[in-house]
Coordinates of C-alpha atoms in Angstrom, one line a residue:
X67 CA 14.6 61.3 -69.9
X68 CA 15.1 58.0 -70.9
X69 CA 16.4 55.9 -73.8
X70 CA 15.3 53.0 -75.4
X71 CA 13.1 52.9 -78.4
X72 CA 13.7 52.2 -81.9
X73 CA 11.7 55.2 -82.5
X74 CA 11.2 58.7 -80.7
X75 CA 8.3 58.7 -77.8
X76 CA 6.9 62.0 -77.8
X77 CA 3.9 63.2 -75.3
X78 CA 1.6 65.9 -76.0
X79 CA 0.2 67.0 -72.6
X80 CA -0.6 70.3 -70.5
X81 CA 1.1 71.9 -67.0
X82 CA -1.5 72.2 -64.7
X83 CA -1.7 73.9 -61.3
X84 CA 1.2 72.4 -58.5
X85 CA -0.7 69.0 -56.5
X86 CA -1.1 69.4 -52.9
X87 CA 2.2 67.3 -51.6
X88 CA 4.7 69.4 -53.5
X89 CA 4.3 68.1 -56.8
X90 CA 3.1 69.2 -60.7
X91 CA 1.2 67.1 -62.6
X92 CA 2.8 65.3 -65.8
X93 CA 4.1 67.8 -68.2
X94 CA 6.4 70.1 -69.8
X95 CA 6.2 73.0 -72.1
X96 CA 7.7 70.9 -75.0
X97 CA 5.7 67.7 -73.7
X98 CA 8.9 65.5 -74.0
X99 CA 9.4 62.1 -72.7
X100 CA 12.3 61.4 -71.4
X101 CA 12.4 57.4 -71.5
X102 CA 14.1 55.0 -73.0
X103 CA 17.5 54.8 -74.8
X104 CA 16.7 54.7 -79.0
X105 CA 19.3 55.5 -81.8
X106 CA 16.7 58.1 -83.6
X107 CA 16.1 57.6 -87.6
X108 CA 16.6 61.7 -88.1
X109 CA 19.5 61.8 -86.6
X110 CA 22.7 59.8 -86.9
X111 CA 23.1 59.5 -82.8
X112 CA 21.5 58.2 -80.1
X113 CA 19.2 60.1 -78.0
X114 CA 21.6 59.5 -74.1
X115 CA 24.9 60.5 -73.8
X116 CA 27.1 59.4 -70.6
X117 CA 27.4 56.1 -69.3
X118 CA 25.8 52.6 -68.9
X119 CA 26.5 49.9 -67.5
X120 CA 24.5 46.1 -68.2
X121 CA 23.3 44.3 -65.2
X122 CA 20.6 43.4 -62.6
X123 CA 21.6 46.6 -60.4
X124 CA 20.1 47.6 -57.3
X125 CA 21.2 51.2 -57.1
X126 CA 22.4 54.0 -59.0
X127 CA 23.6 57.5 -57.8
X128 CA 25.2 60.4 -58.9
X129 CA 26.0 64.4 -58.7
X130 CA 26.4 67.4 -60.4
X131 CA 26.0 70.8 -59.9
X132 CA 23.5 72.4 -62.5
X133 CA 24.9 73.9 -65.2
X134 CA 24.6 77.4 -66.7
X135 CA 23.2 77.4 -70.2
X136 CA 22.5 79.8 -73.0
X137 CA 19.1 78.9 -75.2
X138 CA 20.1 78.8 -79.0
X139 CA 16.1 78.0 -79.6
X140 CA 13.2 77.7 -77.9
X141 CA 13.2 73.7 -79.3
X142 CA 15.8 73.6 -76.7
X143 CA 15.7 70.7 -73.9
X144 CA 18.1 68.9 -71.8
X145 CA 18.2 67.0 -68.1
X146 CA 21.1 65.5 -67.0
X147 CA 19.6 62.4 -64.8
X148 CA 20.3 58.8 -63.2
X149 CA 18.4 55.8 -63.4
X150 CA 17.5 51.6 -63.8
X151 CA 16.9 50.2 -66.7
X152 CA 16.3 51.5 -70.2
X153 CA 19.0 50.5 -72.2
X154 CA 17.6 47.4 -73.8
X155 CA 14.4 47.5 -72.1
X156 CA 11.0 49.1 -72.4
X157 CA 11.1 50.6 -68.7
X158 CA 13.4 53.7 -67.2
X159 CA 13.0 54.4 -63.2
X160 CA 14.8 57.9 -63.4
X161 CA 15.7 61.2 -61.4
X162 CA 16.9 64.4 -62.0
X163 CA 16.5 67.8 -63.5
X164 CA 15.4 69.4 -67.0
X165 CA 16.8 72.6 -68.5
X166 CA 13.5 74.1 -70.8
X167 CA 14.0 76.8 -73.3
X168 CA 10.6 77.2 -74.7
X169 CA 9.9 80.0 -73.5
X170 CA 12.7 82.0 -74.5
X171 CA 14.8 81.3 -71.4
X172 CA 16.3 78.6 -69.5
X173 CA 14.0 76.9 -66.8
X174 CA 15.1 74.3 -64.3
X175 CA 12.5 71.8 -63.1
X176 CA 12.9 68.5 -60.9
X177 CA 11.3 65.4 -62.1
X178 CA 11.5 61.9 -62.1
X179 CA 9.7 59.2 -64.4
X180 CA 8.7 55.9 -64.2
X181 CA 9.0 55.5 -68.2
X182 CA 6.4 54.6 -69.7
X183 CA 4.3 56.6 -67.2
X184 CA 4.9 60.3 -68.0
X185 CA 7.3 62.9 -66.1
X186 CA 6.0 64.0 -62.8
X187 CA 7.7 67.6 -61.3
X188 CA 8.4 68.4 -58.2
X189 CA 6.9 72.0 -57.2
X190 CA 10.6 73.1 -56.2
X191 CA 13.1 75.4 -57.2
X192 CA 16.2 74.3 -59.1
X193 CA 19.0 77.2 -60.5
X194 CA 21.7 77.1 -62.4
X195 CA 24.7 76.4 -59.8
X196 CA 22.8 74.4 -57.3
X197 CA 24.3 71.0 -56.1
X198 CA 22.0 67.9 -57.1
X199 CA 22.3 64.2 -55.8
X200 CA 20.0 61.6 -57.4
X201 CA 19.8 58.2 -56.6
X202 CA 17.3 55.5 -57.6
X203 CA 17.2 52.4 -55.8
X204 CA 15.0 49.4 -56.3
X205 CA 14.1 48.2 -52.7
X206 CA 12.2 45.2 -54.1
X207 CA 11.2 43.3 -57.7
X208 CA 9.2 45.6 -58.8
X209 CA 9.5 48.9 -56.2
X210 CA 12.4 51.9 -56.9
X211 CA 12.7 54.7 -54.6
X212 CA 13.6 57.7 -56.1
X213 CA 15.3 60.3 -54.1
X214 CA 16.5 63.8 -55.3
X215 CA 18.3 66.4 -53.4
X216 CA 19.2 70.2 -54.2
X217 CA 21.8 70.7 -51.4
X218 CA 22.1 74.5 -52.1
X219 CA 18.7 74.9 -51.7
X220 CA 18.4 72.4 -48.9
X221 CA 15.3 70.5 -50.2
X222 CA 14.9 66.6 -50.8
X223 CA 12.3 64.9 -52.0
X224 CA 11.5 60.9 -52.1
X225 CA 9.1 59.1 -53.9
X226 CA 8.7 54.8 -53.8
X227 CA 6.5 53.6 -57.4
X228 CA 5.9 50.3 -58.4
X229 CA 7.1 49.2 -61.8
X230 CA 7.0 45.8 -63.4
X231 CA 10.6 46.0 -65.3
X232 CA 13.8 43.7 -66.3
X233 CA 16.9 45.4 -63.9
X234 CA 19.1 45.7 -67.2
X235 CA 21.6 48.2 -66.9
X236 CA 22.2 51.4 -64.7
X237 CA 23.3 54.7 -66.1
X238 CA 23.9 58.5 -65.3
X239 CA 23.3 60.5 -68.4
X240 CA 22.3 64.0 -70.1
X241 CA 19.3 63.8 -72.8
X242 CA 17.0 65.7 -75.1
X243 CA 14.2 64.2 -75.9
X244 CA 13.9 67.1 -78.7
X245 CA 17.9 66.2 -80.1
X246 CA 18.3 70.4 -79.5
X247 CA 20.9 71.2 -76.4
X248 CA 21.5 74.6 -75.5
X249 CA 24.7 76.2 -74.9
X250 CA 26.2 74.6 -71.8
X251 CA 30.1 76.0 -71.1
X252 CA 32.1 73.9 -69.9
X253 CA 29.6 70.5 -70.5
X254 CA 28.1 68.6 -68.0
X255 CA 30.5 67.0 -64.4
X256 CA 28.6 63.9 -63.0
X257 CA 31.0 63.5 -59.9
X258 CA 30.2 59.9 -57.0
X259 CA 28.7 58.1 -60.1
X260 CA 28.2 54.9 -58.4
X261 CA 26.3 51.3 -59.0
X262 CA 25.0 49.0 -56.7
X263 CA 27.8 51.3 -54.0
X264 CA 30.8 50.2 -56.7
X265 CA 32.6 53.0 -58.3
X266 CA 31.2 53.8 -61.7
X267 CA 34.8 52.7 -63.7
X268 CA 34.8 48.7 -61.7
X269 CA 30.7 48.0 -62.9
X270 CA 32.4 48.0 -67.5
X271 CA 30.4 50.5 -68.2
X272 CA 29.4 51.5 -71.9
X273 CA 30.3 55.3 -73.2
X274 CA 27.3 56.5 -75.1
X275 CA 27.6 59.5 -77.3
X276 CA 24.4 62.3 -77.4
X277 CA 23.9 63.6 -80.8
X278 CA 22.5 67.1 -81.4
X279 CA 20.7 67.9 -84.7
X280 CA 23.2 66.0 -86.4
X281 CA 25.5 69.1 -86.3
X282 CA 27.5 68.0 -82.7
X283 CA 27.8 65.2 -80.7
X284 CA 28.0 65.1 -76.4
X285 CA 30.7 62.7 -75.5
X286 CA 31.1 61.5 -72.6
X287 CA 35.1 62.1 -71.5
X288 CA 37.2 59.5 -69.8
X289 CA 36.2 58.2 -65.9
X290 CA 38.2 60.1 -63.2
X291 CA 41.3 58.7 -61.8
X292 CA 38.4 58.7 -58.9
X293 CA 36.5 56.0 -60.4
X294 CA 33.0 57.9 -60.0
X295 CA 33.7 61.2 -61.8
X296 CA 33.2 62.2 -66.1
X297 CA 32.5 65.6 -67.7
X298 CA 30.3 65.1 -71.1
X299 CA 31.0 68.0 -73.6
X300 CA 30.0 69.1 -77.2
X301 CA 32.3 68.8 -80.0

């Protein structure tokens, strides 16, 4: 769930069985990549909507609670997520949770990605309501810890990856790497958005609009009176 290309990275690889420690191997049903920020040629908007902000961060964190959705197609595919990097550079460190309609239905899976490397999912369960905290920290040059919580469900999972990368921004955003969003009422709340422990509005973040199909466009509303807090919507 990332975004940074010129032009559209797109995987083509199977689900396999769950791994041992709690995790699926690389994967979806759509075989996405979620990865860098790119303005696609197809469409007329770029492929993250939310926020960024440009800088050598250490940490990025936010909430939200999952959203309800209604699939309009099965080419349907969304994660709202947080992460380093990827806005101006080849390499996203990144967290969070996809919404998958190809099979006729919504279904919630926890990842993260160390873009280029393809998604890896957490054999977990995520529904629509649940509470979700992600934070990714880098905890040296090249090393991000990736942590991901469902506090409704009460799991939490870690994972530390090496990554050789350039620290240029830090961002919490929704994406589809397919450009087709389902139905979400009410948008997407990313609530205690914060950046190296500063509140989301002090870091000057950037305002990035999500285009879907070229029919609507996600923007991302205005930050909080909290600092930390913005809903992104369809018009």
């Amino acid at each position: 769930m990332a975004r940074f290309f010129s032009s559209r990275a797109v995987r083509m690889l199977t689900v396999t069985a769950a791994a041992a420690a709690g995790l699926a191997v690389s994967g979806t049903a759509h075989g996405a990549v979620f990865g860098a920020h790119f303005h696609g040629h197809q469409f007329a908007g770029g492929n993250w909507g939310g926020y960024v902000s440009f800088g050598s961060f250490t940490t990025a964190t936010a909430s939200w609670t999952e959203p309800a959705v209604t699939c309009n197609s099965t080419n349907d595919l969304f994660a709202p997520w947080v992460g380093i990097d990827g806005d101006g550079s080849s390499t996203v460190e990144q967290t969070g949770v996809e919404t998958d309609c190809a099979s006729g239905s919504p279904v919630y899976s926890a990842w993260y990605e160390m873009y280029p490397a393809a998604p890896v999912y957490y054999n977990v369960s995520v529904s629509a309501g649940d509470h979700i905290t992600a934070t990714v920290t880098r905890t040296a040059t090249n090393t991000y810890r990736l942590d991901l919580s469902d506090t409704t469900k009460g799991w939490s999972k870690s994972t530390t990856k090496s990554l050789t990368s350039r620290h240029a921004s830090a961002e919490a955003i929704i994406e589809s790497p397919t450009d087709s969003y389902p139905s979400i009422s009410g948008g997407v709340k990313f609530t205690g958005v914060k950046f190296n422990g500063t509140n989301l509005a002090s870091t000057n973040p950037s305002a990035l609009d999500a285009d879907d199909r070229g029919t609507y466009t996600w923007i991302p509303g205005a930050i909080g009176s909290d600092g930390q807090s913005f809903t992104i919507s369809r018009h």
